[in-house]
Each structure stands twice: as structure tokens, then as C-alpha cells.
CSV table of C-alpha atoms and ligand atoms in Angstrom, one decimal:
chain,number,residue,atom,x,y,z
A,1,MET,CA,0.0,0.0,0.0
A,2,ARG,CA,1.0,3.6,-0.4
A,3,ILE,CA,-0.1,5.9,2.5
A,4,HIS,CA,0.0,9.7,2.4
A,5,LEU,CA,0.8,11.1,5.8
A,6,LYS,CA,0.4,14.7,7.1
A,7,ILE,CA,2.3,14.9,10.4
A,8,TRP,CA,2.7,17.6,13.0
A,9,ARG,CA,6.4,18.5,13.3
A,10,GLN,CA,7.6,20.7,16.1
A,11,ALA,CA,11.3,20.8,17.0
A,12,GLY,CA,10.7,21.7,20.7
A,13,PRO,CA,8.3,23.1,23.2
A,14,ASN,CA,8.7,26.7,22.1
A,15,ALA,CA,9.5,26.1,18.5
A,16,PRO,CA,6.8,26.9,15.9
A,17,GLY,CA,5.1,23.8,14.6
A,18,LYS,CA,3.6,22.9,11.2
A,19,PHE,CA,2.2,19.9,9.2
A,20,VAL,CA,4.6,18.2,6.9
A,21,ASP,CA,3.6,15.7,4.1
A,22,TYR,CA,5.3,12.3,3.8
A,23,THR,CA,4.6,9.3,1.6
A,24,ALA,CA,5.0,5.8,3.0
A,25,ASP,CA,5.5,3.3,0.2
A,26,HIS,CA,5.4,-0.5,0.4
A,27,VAL,CA,3.3,-0.5,3.5
A,28,SER,CA,2.3,-4.0,4.5
A,29,ARG,CA,-1.3,-4.6,5.7
A,30,GLU,CA,0.3,-6.7,8.5
A,31,MET,CA,2.4,-3.9,9.9
A,32,SER,CA,1.3,-2.2,13.1
A,33,PHE,CA,0.8,1.6,12.8
A,34,LEU,CA,4.0,2.2,14.8
A,35,GLU,CA,5.9,-0.2,12.6
A,36,MET,CA,4.8,1.9,9.6
A,37,LEU,CA,6.2,5.0,11.3
A,38,ASP,CA,9.4,3.1,12.1
A,39,VAL,CA,9.9,2.5,8.4
A,40,VAL,CA,9.2,6.1,7.6
A,41,ASN,CA,11.7,7.1,10.2
A,42,GLU,CA,14.4,4.7,8.8
A,43,THR,CA,13.9,6.4,5.4
A,44,LEU,CA,14.3,9.9,7.0
A,45,ILE,CA,17.4,8.8,8.9
A,46,GLY,CA,18.9,7.4,5.7
A,47,ARG,CA,18.4,10.8,4.1
A,48,GLY,CA,20.0,12.5,7.0
A,49,GLN,CA,16.7,14.1,8.2
A,50,ASP,CA,15.3,14.3,11.7
A,51,PRO,CA,13.0,11.3,12.4
A,52,ILE,CA,9.4,11.8,13.6
A,53,ALA,CA,9.3,11.7,17.4
A,54,PHE,CA,6.6,9.6,19.0
A,55,ASP,CA,6.3,7.7,22.3
A,56,SER,CA,6.0,4.0,22.6
A,57,ASP,CA,7.2,1.3,24.9
A,58,CYS,CA,5.4,-2.1,25.4
A,59,ARG,CA,3.6,-2.0,22.0
A,60,GLU,CA,1.1,-4.4,23.6
A,61,GLY,CA,-1.5,-1.9,24.8
A,62,ILE,CA,-0.5,-2.1,28.4
A,63,CYS,CA,2.0,0.6,29.3
A,64,GLY,CA,0.2,3.8,28.2
A,65,ALA,CA,3.2,5.3,26.5
A,66,CYS,CA,1.9,5.6,23.0
A,67,GLY,CA,-0.9,7.9,21.8
A,68,PHE,CA,-1.6,10.6,19.2
A,69,MET,CA,-4.5,11.8,17.2
A,70,ILE,CA,-5.1,9.9,13.9
A,71,ASN,CA,-7.5,11.8,11.6
A,72,GLY,CA,-8.8,13.7,14.6
A,73,ILE,CA,-9.5,10.6,16.8
A,74,ALA,CA,-7.4,9.8,19.9
A,75,HIS,CA,-5.6,6.5,19.2
A,76,GLY,CA,-7.3,6.2,15.8
A,77,PRO,CA,-10.4,4.6,14.4
A,78,ASP,CA,-10.6,1.3,16.3
A,79,PRO,CA,-12.5,1.4,19.5
A,80,GLY,CA,-10.8,0.0,22.6
A,81,THR,CA,-7.4,0.1,20.9
A,82,THR,CA,-4.2,1.9,21.6
A,83,VAL,CA,-2.1,3.3,18.7
A,84,CYS,CA,0.4,0.5,19.2
A,85,GLN,CA,-2.3,-2.1,18.6
A,86,LEU,CA,-3.7,-0.5,15.5
A,87,HIS,CA,-2.7,-2.2,12.2
A,88,MET,CA,-2.4,-1.0,8.7
A,89,ARG,CA,-5.0,-3.4,7.5
A,90,ARG,CA,-7.5,-0.9,8.9
A,91,PHE,CA,-6.4,1.5,6.1
A,92,THR,CA,-6.5,1.2,2.3
A,93,ASP,CA,-4.1,2.1,-0.5
A,94,ASN,CA,-3.6,5.8,-1.0
A,95,ASP,CA,-5.4,6.7,2.3
A,96,ARG,CA,-4.5,10.2,3.7
A,97,ILE,CA,-3.8,10.1,7.4
A,98,THR,CA,-3.2,13.2,9.6
A,99,LEU,CA,-1.3,12.7,12.8
A,100,GLU,CA,-1.3,15.3,15.6
A,101,PRO,CA,-0.1,15.2,19.2
A,102,TRP,CA,-2.5,15.3,22.1
A,103,ARG,CA,-3.5,19.0,22.4
A,104,ALA,CA,-4.2,20.2,26.0
A,105,LYS,CA,-2.8,23.0,28.1
A,106,ALA,CA,-1.7,20.5,30.8
A,107,PHE,CA,0.1,18.4,28.2
A,108,PRO,CA,2.9,20.7,26.7
A,109,ILE,CA,4.4,19.5,23.5
A,110,VAL,CA,7.9,18.0,23.9
A,111,LYS,CA,8.6,17.3,20.2
A,112,ASP,CA,6.5,16.4,17.2
A,113,LEU,CA,3.9,13.8,18.5
A,114,VAL,CA,5.4,13.6,22.0
A,115,VAL,CA,3.7,15.5,24.9
A,116,ASP,CA,4.6,15.8,28.5
A,117,ARG,CA,2.0,13.9,30.5
A,118,SER,CA,3.7,14.2,33.9
A,119,ALA,CA,0.6,16.2,35.1
A,120,LEU,CA,-1.1,12.8,35.3
A,121,ASP,CA,1.7,11.5,37.5
A,122,ARG,CA,1.2,14.4,39.8
A,123,ILE,CA,-2.5,13.6,40.2
A,124,ILE,CA,-1.5,10.1,41.3
A,125,GLN,CA,1.2,11.5,43.6
A,126,ALA,CA,-1.5,13.6,45.3
A,127,GLY,CA,-3.5,10.6,46.5
A,128,GLY,CA,-3.5,7.6,44.1
A,129,TYR,CA,-2.2,5.1,46.7
A,130,THR,CA,-2.9,3.5,50.0
A,131,SER,CA,-0.6,4.3,52.9
A,132,VAL,CA,-0.5,0.9,54.4
A,133,ASN,CA,2.4,-1.4,55.2
A,134,VAL,CA,1.5,-4.3,53.0
A,135,GLY,CA,4.2,-6.7,54.1
A,136,GLY,CA,4.1,-10.0,52.3
A,137,ALA,CA,1.4,-11.0,49.9
A,138,PRO,CA,-1.8,-11.5,52.0
A,139,ASP,CA,-3.9,-14.6,51.9
A,140,GLY,CA,-6.4,-14.1,49.1
A,141,ASN,CA,-9.3,-15.0,51.4
A,142,ALA,CA,-8.2,-12.8,54.3
A,143,ILE,CA,-10.3,-9.8,53.3
A,144,LEU,CA,-13.5,-10.9,51.6
A,145,ILE,CA,-14.8,-8.4,49.0
A,146,PRO,CA,-18.1,-8.7,47.1
A,147,LYS,CA,-17.5,-9.8,43.5
A,148,ASN,CA,-19.3,-6.8,41.9
A,149,LEU,CA,-17.0,-4.4,43.8
A,150,VAL,CA,-13.9,-6.4,42.8
A,151,GLU,CA,-14.9,-6.3,39.2
A,152,LYS,CA,-15.6,-2.5,39.2
A,153,ALA,CA,-12.3,-1.9,41.0
A,154,MET,CA,-10.4,-4.1,38.5
A,155,ASP,CA,-12.1,-2.4,35.5
A,156,SER,CA,-11.1,1.0,36.9
A,157,ALA,CA,-7.5,-0.2,37.6
A,158,SER,CA,-7.1,-1.0,33.9
A,159,CYS,CA,-6.5,2.7,33.1
A,160,ILE,CA,-3.1,2.9,31.5
A,161,ALA,CA,-2.7,6.7,32.0
A,162,CYS,CA,-2.4,7.3,28.2
A,163,GLY,CA,-4.2,10.7,28.2
A,164,ALA,CA,-6.5,10.0,25.3
A,165,CYS,CA,-9.5,11.0,27.4
A,166,VAL,CA,-7.9,14.5,27.9
A,167,ALA,CA,-7.1,14.8,24.2
A,168,ALA,CA,-10.6,13.9,23.1
A,169,CYS,CA,-12.4,16.2,25.6
A,170,LYS,CA,-13.3,19.7,24.5
A,171,ASN,CA,-12.5,20.9,28.0
A,172,ALA,CA,-9.2,19.0,28.1
A,173,SER,CA,-10.5,17.4,31.3
A,174,ALA,CA,-8.7,14.5,32.9
A,175,ALA,CA,-11.8,13.5,34.9
A,176,LEU,CA,-12.0,10.0,33.4
A,177,PHE,CA,-8.4,9.3,34.4
A,178,ALA,CA,-8.7,10.8,37.9
A,179,SER,CA,-12.1,9.1,38.5
A,180,ALA,CA,-10.8,5.7,37.4
A,181,LYS,CA,-7.9,5.9,39.9
A,182,ILE,CA,-10.3,7.2,42.6
A,183,SER,CA,-12.7,4.4,41.9
A,184,HIS,CA,-10.0,1.7,41.8
A,185,LEU,CA,-8.9,2.5,45.4
A,186,GLY,CA,-12.1,3.9,46.9
A,187,LEU,CA,-14.1,0.8,46.1
A,188,LEU,CA,-11.8,-1.6,48.0
A,189,PRO,CA,-11.6,-2.0,51.7
A,190,GLN,CA,-7.9,-1.2,51.7
A,191,GLY,CA,-8.7,2.2,50.3
A,192,GLN,CA,-11.3,3.3,52.8
A,193,VAL,CA,-9.1,4.9,55.4
A,194,GLU,CA,-7.9,7.7,53.0
A,195,ARG,CA,-11.0,7.7,50.9
A,196,TYR,CA,-12.1,11.3,51.4
A,197,ARG,CA,-8.6,12.8,51.7
A,198,ARG,CA,-7.7,11.0,48.5
A,199,VAL,CA,-10.6,12.3,46.4
A,200,THR,CA,-10.1,15.9,47.7
A,201,ALA,CA,-6.4,15.9,47.0
A,202,MET,CA,-6.7,14.3,43.5
A,203,VAL,CA,-9.5,16.6,42.3
A,204,GLU,CA,-7.7,19.7,43.6
A,205,ARG,CA,-4.4,18.6,41.9
A,206,HIS,CA,-6.4,17.8,38.7
A,207,ASP,CA,-7.7,21.4,38.6
A,208,ALA,CA,-4.3,22.9,39.6
A,209,GLU,CA,-2.6,21.2,36.7
A,210,GLY,CA,-4.8,23.1,34.2
A,211,PHE,CA,-7.2,20.3,33.2
A,212,GLY,CA,-10.8,21.5,32.5
A,213,SER,CA,-14.0,20.4,34.2
A,214,CYS,CA,-16.2,17.6,32.9
A,215,SER,CA,-19.4,18.6,31.1
A,216,ASN,CA,-20.6,15.1,30.4
A,217,GLU,CA,-19.8,15.0,26.7
A,218,GLY,CA,-18.7,11.4,26.8
A,219,GLU,CA,-15.9,11.8,24.3
A,220,CYS,CA,-13.4,10.4,26.9
A,221,GLU,CA,-15.3,7.1,27.2
A,222,ALA,CA,-15.6,6.8,23.4
A,223,VAL,CA,-11.8,6.9,22.8
A,224,CYS,CA,-10.5,5.2,26.0
A,225,PRO,CA,-8.5,2.2,24.9
A,226,LYS,CA,-9.5,0.4,28.1
A,227,GLU,CA,-13.2,1.3,27.7
A,228,ILE,CA,-13.4,2.9,31.2
A,229,PRO,CA,-17.0,4.0,31.7
A,230,ILE,CA,-18.0,7.6,32.3
A,231,THR,CA,-19.9,6.4,35.4
A,232,ASN,CA,-16.6,6.6,37.2
A,233,ILE,CA,-16.8,10.4,36.9
A,234,ALA,CA,-20.3,10.4,38.5
A,235,ARG,CA,-18.8,8.3,41.3
A,236,MET,CA,-15.9,10.7,41.7
A,237,ASN,CA,-18.3,13.7,41.9
A,238,ARG,CA,-20.4,11.9,44.6
A,239,GLU,CA,-17.2,11.0,46.5
A,240,TYR,CA,-16.0,14.6,46.3
A,241,PHE,CA,-19.4,15.9,47.5
A,242,LYS,CA,-19.3,13.4,50.5
A,243,ALA,CA,-15.8,14.5,51.3
A,244,MET,CA,-16.9,18.1,51.5
A,245,VAL,CA,-19.7,17.2,53.9
A,246,VAL,CA,-17.5,15.0,56.0
A,247,THR,CA,-14.8,17.6,56.2
A,248,ARG,CA,-17.4,20.3,57.1
A,249,ASP,CA,-18.7,18.3,59.9
A,250,LEU,CA,-15.2,17.7,61.5
B,301,LIG,S1,-9.2,6.7,31.4
B,301,LIG,FE1,-8.7,5.6,29.4
B,301,LIG,S2,-8.2,7.3,28.0
B,301,LIG,FE2,-8.0,8.1,30.0
B,301,LIG,S3,-5.9,7.8,30.7
B,301,LIG,FE3,-7.0,6.0,31.4
B,301,LIG,S4,-6.8,4.5,29.8
B,301,LIG,FE4,-6.2,6.5,28.8
B,302,LIG,S1,3.3,1.4,23.6
B,302,LIG,FE1,2.5,0.6,25.5
B,302,LIG,S2,0.3,0.9,25.3
B,302,LIG,FE2,1.1,1.5,23.4
């Protein structure tokens, strides 16, 4: 296949950026999207040109490193799929594909398609943990947890912190990310002690990082590669409200 690419190039955080056209020839349908970009980069390096910068690590959809906009959709056209799991068989000969970095005030551009997502780490640092001495691995039956809660907590824990929800949101809100982490810990018995302190600290850090508020558009849920449901945001808002009431009564 021959693929026509229009890719955002930006040498650094403060450099001006622009779209640059490239043509990828001899693209195999079996290639992953990132392998196709690897081949484009090998050609650029061979010509002595600067390769296109993009993030990736596991290339198995589990680490959250990859991610950019493909034709205006975060992670591309396949639902529940990271960029690294997208394959070129999804495209046809002579397709035109536009690639852009995540665009959000809280995600400054580092270079080309790479953005700085450390704001998400700082939300986790604010409260995305349990302060308990876990010691050795506990007996699986020592703390009994209802199955429906375990499954909700595990589904929330599958968030890979990729930032696609932020990129897709017109408010650049990280509410889906923050709420997944808050649900993951807040639903389990081990997370109860710090439950209200956690939601308050994480929501306040979210806002301080420059992410916008949720206005229930649902774009985050639509692009999330782990299909985290927007109901987590409703749970986060309830938790935050309860935290305000509990704190007021102290
Ligand atoms: S909620 Fe989904 S889209 Fe957002 S960071 Fe987590 S995995 Fe990525
Ligand atoms: S490279 Fe790890 S999720 Fe895509």
C-alpha cells in the first residue's frame, strides 16, 4: 500500500510547529501503525533528516506510553485500541492520514507527536495510593470483597494513563483518568481509610494542573482504549461531595 501522511512537526516546546507531508511506500497490511512510522523514520534517517518523534514502549496496549490523534481521533479509528495495537489493514491504498499530538494546556508538547503527561503522575502523587504497610502477599481470602466491587475496581484499575481522554475532551478534562484511579482505590476495603482525603487531593491537583471540568460530553469514554466507563466520573463527583460534607462536619 501507499499511504499519504500529514504529520505535525515541532522541534521543541517553544518552536513553531507545522504539518509536513510524507509518503510511505510498500506498507504491508500486517504492519502495526507504529511499525509503519518506524519504516518512515528509517527512510528519513537514511536521508540525514530528523526522524518523527513519537512515544511507545510495550507496543502491547498495556503501558500507556503511545498515543496521538489519527485523523482527529485519539488512538485512531478502532474502539478500545491503543495506537500500538492499531494495524495498517485498517487502512486502504492511497489513504491520507493526519497525525497530531494530544492537544491540551496541561500536556505541553515536547517534540512532534510527544507530549509531557507528567501532570497525570502528579495527580497520582496527590493521593492515588494507600498508605499501608502491605508486608508479604496477604492470603487471598483474608479480606472478603463482594464480586461486583472487585470487578468494578479491577475495571477502573485497567486505566493505563495514556491521556487519550484528555485529548478527546473539548474541556481537556482528565476527569475520566482521575475518577478511574479514585474508583479503583475507593471501592476496595484497603482504600477506605484515606477515601475522602484522596478524592479531595486528587480533584484539587487535577484542577491545579490546568485540566478542565467535565461537562458530560462522553468523548473520553468513546476513545478510551480500556473502555473505562464515564460512570466513574459520577462516582468521583459523589465521593468529592461526600468528602466536602465529612470535612465540614469535622
Ligand atoms: S481513562 Fe482511558 S483514555 Fe484516560 S488515561 Fe485512562 S486508559 Fe487512557
Ligand atoms: S506502547 Fe504501551 S500501550 Fe502502546
